[in-house]
PDB file of C-alpha atoms in Angstrom:
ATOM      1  CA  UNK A   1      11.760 -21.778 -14.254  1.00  0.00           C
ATOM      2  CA  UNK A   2       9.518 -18.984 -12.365  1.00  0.00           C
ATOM      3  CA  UNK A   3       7.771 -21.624 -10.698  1.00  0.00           C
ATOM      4  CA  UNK A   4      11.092 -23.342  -9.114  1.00  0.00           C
ATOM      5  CA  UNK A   5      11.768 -19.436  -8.165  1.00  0.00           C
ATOM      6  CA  UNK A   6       8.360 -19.167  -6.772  1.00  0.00           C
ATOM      7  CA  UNK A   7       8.266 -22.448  -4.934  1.00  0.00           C
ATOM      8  CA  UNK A   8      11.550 -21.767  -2.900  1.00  0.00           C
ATOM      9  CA  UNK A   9      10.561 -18.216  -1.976  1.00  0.00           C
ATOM     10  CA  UNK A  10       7.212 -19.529  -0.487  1.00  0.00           C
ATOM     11  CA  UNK A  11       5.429 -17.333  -3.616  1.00  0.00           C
ATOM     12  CA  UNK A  12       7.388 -14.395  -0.832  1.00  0.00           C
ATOM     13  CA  UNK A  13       8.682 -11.301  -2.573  1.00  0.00           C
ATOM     14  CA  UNK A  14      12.763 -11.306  -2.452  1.00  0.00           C
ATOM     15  CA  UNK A  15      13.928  -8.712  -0.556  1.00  0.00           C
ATOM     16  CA  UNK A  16      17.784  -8.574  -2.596  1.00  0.00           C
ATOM     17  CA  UNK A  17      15.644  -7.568  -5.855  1.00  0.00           C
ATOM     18  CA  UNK A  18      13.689  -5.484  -4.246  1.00  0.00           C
ATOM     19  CA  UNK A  19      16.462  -3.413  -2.921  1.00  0.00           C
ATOM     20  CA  UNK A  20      18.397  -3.669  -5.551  1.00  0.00           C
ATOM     21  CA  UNK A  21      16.011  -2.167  -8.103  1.00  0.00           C
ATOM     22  CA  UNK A  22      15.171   0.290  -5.151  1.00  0.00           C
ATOM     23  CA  UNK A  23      19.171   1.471  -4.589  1.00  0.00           C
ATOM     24  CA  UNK A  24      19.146   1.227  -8.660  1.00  0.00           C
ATOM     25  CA  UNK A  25      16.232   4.033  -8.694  1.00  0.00           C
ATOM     26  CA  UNK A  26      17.373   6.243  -6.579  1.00  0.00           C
ATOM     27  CA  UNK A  27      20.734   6.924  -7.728  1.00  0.00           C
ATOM     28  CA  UNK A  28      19.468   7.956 -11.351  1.00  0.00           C
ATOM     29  CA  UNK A  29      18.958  11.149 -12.419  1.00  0.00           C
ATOM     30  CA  UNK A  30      15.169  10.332 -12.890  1.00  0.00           C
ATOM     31  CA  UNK A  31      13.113  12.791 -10.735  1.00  0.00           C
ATOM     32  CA  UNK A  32      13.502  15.585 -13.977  1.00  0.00           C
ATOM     33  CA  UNK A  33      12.200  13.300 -16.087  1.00  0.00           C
ATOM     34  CA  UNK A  34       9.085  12.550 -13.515  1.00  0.00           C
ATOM     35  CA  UNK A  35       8.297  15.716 -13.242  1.00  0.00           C
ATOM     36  CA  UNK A  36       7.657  16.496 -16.730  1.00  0.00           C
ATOM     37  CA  UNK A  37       5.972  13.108 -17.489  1.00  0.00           C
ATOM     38  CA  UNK A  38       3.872  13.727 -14.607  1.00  0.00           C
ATOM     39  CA  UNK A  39       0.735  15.809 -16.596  1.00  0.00           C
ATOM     40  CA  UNK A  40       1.834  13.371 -19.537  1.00  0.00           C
ATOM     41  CA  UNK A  41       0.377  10.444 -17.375  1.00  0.00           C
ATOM     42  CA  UNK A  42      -2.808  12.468 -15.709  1.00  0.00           C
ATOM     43  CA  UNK A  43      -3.681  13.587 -19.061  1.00  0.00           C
ATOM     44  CA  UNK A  44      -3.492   9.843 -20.093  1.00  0.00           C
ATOM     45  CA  UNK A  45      -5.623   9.090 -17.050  1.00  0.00           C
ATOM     46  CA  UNK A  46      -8.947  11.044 -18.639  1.00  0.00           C
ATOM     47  CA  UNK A  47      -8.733   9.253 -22.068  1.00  0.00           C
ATOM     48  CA  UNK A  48      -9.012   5.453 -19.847  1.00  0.00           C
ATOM     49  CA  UNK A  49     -12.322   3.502 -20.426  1.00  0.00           C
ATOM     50  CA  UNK A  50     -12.340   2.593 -16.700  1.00  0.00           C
ATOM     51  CA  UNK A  51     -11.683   6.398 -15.539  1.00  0.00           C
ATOM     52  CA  UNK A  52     -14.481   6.140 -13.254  1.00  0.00           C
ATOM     53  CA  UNK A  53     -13.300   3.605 -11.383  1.00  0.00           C
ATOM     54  CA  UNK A  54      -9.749   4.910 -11.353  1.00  0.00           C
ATOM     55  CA  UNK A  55     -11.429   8.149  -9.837  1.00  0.00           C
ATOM     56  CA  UNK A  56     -13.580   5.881  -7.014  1.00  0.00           C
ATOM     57  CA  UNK A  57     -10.115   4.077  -6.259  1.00  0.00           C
ATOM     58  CA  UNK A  58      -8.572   7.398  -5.690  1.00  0.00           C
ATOM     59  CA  UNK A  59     -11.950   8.890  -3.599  1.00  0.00           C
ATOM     60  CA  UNK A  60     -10.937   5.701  -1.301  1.00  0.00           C
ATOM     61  CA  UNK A  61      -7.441   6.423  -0.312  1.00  0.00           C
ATOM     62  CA  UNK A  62      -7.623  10.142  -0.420  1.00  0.00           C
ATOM     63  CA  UNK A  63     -10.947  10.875   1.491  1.00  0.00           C
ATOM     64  CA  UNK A  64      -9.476  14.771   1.259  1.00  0.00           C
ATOM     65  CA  UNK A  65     -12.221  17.303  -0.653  1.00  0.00           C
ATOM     66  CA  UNK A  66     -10.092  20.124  -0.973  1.00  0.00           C
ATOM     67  CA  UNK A  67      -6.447  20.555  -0.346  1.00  0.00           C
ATOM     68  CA  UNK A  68      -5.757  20.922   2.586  1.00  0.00           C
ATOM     69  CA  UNK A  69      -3.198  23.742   4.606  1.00  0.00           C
ATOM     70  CA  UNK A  70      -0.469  21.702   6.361  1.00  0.00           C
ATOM     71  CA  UNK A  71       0.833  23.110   9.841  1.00  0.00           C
ATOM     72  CA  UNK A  72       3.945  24.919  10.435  1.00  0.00           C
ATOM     73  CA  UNK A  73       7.159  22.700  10.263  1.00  0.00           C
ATOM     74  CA  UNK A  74       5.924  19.796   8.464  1.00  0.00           C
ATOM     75  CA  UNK A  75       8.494  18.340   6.445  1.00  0.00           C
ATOM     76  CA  UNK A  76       9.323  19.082   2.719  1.00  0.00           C
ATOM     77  CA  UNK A  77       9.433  16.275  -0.053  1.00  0.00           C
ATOM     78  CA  UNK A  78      13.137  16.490   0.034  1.00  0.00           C
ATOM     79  CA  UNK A  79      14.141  15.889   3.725  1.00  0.00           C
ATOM     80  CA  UNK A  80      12.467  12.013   3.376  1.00  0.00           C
ATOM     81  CA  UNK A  81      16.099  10.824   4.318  1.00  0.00           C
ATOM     82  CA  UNK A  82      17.714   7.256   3.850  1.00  0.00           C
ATOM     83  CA  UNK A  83      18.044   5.680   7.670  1.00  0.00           C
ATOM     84  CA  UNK A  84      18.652   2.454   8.985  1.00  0.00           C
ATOM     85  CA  UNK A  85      15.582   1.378   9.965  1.00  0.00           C
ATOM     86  CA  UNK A  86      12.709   2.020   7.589  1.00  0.00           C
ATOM     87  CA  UNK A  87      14.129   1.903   4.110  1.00  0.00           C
ATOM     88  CA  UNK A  88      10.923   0.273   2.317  1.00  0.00           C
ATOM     89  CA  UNK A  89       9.109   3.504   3.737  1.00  0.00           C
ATOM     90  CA  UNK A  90      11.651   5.244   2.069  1.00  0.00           C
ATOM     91  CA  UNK A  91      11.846   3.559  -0.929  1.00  0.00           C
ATOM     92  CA  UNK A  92       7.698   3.384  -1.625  1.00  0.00           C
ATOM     93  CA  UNK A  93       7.479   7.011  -0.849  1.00  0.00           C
ATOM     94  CA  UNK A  94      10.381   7.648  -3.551  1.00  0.00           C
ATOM     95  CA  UNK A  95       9.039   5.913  -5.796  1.00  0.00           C
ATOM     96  CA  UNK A  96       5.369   8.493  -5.946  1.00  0.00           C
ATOM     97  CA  UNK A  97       7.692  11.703  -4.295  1.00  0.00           C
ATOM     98  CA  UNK A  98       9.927  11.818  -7.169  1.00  0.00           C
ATOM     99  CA  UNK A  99       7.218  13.002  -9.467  1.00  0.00           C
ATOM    100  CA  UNK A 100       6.550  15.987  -6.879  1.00  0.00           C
ATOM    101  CA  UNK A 101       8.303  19.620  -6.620  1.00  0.00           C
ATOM    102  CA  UNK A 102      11.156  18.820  -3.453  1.00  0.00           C
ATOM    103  CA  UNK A 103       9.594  22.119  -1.747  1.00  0.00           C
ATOM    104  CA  UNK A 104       6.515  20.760  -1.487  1.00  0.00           C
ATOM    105  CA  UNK A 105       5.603  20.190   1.930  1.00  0.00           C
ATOM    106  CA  UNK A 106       3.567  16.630   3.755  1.00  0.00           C
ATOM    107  CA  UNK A 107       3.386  14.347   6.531  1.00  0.00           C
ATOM    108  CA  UNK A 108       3.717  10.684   6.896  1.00  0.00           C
ATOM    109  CA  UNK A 109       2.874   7.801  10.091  1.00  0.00           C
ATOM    110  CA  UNK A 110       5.166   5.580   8.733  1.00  0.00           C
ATOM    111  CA  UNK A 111       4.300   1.357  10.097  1.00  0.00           C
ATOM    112  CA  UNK A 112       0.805  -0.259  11.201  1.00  0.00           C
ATOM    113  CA  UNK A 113      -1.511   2.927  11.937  1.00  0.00           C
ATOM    114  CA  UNK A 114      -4.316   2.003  14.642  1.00  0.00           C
ATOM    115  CA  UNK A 115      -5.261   5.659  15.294  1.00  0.00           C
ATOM    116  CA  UNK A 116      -6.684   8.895  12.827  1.00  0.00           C
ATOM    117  CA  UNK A 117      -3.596  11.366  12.355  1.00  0.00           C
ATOM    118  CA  UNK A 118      -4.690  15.306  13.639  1.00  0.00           C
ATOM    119  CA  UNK A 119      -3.138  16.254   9.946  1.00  0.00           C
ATOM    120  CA  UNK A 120      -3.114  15.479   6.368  1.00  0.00           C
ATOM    121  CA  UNK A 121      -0.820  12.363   6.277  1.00  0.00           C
ATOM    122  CA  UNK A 122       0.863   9.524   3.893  1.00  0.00           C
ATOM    123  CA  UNK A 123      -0.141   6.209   5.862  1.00  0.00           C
ATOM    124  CA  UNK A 124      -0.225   2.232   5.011  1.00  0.00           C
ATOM    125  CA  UNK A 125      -2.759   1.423   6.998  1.00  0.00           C
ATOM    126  CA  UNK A 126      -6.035   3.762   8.763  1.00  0.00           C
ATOM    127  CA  UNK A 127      -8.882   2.445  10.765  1.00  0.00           C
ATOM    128  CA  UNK A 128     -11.740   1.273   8.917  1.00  0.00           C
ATOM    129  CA  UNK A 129     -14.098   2.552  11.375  1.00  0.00           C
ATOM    130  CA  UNK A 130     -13.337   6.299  11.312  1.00  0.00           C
ATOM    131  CA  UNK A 131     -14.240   8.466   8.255  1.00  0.00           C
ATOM    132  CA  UNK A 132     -11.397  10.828   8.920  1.00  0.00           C
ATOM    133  CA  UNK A 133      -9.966  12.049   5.222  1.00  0.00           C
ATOM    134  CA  UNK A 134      -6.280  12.723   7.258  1.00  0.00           C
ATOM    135  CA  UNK A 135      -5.563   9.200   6.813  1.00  0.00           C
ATOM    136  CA  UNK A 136      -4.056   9.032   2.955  1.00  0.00           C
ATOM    137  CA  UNK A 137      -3.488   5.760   1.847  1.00  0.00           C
ATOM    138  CA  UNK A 138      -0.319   4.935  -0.460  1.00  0.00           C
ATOM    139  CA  UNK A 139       1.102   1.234  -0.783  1.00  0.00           C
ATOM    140  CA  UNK A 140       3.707   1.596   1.592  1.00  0.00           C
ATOM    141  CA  UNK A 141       5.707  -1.712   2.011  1.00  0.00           C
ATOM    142  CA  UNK A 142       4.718  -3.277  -1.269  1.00  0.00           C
ATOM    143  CA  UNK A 143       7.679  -5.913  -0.641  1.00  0.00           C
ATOM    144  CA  UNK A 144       6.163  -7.388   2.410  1.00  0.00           C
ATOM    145  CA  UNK A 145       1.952  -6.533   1.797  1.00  0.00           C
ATOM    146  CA  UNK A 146       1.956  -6.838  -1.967  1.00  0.00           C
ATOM    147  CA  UNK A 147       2.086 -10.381  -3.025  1.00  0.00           C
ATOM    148  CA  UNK A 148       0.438 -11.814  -6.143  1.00  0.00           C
ATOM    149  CA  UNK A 149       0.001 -15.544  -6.058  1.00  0.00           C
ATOM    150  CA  UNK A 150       0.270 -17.793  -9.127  1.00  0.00           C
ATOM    151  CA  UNK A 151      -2.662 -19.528  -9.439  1.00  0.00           C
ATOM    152  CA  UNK A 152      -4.061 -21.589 -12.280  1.00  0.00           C
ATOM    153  CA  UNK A 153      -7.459 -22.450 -10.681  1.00  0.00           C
ATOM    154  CA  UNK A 154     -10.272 -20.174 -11.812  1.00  0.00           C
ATOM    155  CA  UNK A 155     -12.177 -18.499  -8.732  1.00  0.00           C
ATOM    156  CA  UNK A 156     -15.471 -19.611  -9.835  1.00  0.00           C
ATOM    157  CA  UNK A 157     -13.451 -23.578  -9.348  1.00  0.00           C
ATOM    158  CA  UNK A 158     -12.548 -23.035  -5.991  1.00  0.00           C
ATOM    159  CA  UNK A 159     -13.697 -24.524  -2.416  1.00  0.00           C
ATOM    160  CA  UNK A 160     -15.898 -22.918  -0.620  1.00  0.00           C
ATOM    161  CA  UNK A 161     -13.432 -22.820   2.385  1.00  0.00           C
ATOM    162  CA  UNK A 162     -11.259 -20.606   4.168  1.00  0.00           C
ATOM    163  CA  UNK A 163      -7.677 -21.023   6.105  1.00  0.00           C
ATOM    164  CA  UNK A 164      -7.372 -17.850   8.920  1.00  0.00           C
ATOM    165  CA  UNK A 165      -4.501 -18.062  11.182  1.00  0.00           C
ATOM    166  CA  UNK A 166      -5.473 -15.102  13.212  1.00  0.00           C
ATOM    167  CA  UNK A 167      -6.615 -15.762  17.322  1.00  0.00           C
ATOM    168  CA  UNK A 168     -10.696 -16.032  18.013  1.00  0.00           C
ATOM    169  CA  UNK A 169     -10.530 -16.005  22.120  1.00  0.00           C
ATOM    170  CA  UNK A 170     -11.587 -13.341  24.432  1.00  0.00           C
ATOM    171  CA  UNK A 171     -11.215 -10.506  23.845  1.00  0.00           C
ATOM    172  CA  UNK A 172     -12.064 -10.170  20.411  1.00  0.00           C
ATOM    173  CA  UNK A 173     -15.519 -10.061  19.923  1.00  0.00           C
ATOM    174  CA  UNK A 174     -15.812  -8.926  16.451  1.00  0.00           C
ATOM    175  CA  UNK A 175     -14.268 -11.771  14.918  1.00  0.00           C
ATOM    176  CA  UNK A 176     -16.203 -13.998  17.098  1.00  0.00           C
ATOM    177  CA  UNK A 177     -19.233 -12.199  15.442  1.00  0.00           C
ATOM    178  CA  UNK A 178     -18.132 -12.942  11.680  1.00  0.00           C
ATOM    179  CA  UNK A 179     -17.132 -16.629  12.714  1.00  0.00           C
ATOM    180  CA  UNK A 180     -20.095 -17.129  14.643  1.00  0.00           C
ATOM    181  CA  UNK A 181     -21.849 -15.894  11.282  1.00  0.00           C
ATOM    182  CA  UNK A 182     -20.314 -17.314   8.997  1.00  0.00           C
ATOM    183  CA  UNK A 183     -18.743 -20.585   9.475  1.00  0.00           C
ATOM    184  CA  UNK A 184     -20.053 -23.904   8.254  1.00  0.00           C
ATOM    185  CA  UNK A 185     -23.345 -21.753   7.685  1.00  0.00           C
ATOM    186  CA  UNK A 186     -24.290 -22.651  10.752  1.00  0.00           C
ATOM    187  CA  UNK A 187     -24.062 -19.878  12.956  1.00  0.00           C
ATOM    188  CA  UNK A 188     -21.799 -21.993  15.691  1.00  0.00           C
ATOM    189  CA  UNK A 189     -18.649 -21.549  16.212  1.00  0.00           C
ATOM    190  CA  UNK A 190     -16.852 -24.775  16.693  1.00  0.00           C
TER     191      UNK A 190
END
């Protein structure tokens, strides 16, 4: 039966489940019960064989060494309103915010981030060619981005092939480079 499910969805997230746990979430009572779980789970966090790489996971999305003062006027945990446009932002930052104090203050670039914020800030996405550590990474539109396919084929069984449906023309020399590199082993792009 999940595969018929998963066949007519394209193997997409649905969006009515989504939001429907999400509006589910948010009207119980459950950011008490966060809170006090929250050193519950960090304690259980030391006692994990792979701890270390838990910790190197972390390093990556939080590239901050110290904590870090936020300016004047940046927004507390509770004014992250529900609004029209941008509900999965809402809903994904909820979802880790809940476990926070509401006076807590932070900042958020909300959608695709091309450029390094000037301040500490909650993003999906950060350049991968700038070491800034003001770029924080959380999984910010899971529902769209975070997509799990079924597959029964071991990776070691696989092709050796790859489908990309992104442009090589002008213009966009670096992934002329990796095809030019890469494909058929040759070192030609055809």
């Amino acid at each position: 039966m999940d595969n018929i499910f998963y066949s007519i969805r394209n193997g997409k997230n649905p969006k009515y489940s989504y939001y429907l746990k999400s509006y589910f979430l948010r009207l119980l009572p459950l950011k008490a019960i966060c809170r006090k779980r929250l050193n519950k789970i960090l304690a259980q966090a030391d006692t994990r064989y792979d701890k270390n790489y838990i910790n190197d996971r972390v390093n990556y999305y939080n590239r901050l060494a110290e904590p870090a003062k936020l300016p004047e006027g940046s927004p507390h945990l509770n004014e992250l309103k529900l609004q029209k446009k941008g509900k999965v932002y809402y809903f994904d930052s909820f979802e880790y915010l809940r476990y926070f104090p509401e006076n807590l203050q932070w900042n958020y670039c909300f959608g695709d981030i091309n450029f390094m914020p000037d301040t500490p800030s909650i993003v999906k996405s950060r350049p991968i060619h700038n070491q800034s550590a003001n770029a924080i990474l959380l999984n910010l539109n899971k529902v769209r981005h975070f997509i799990f396919v079924k597959d029964k084929i071991p990776f070691e069984k696989k092709m050796d092939k790859v489908i990309f449906r992104g442009k090589v023309n002008e213009g966009k020399t670096k992934r002329i480079a990796f095809f030019n590199k890469y494909f058929r082993k040759t070192g030609q792009l055809e």
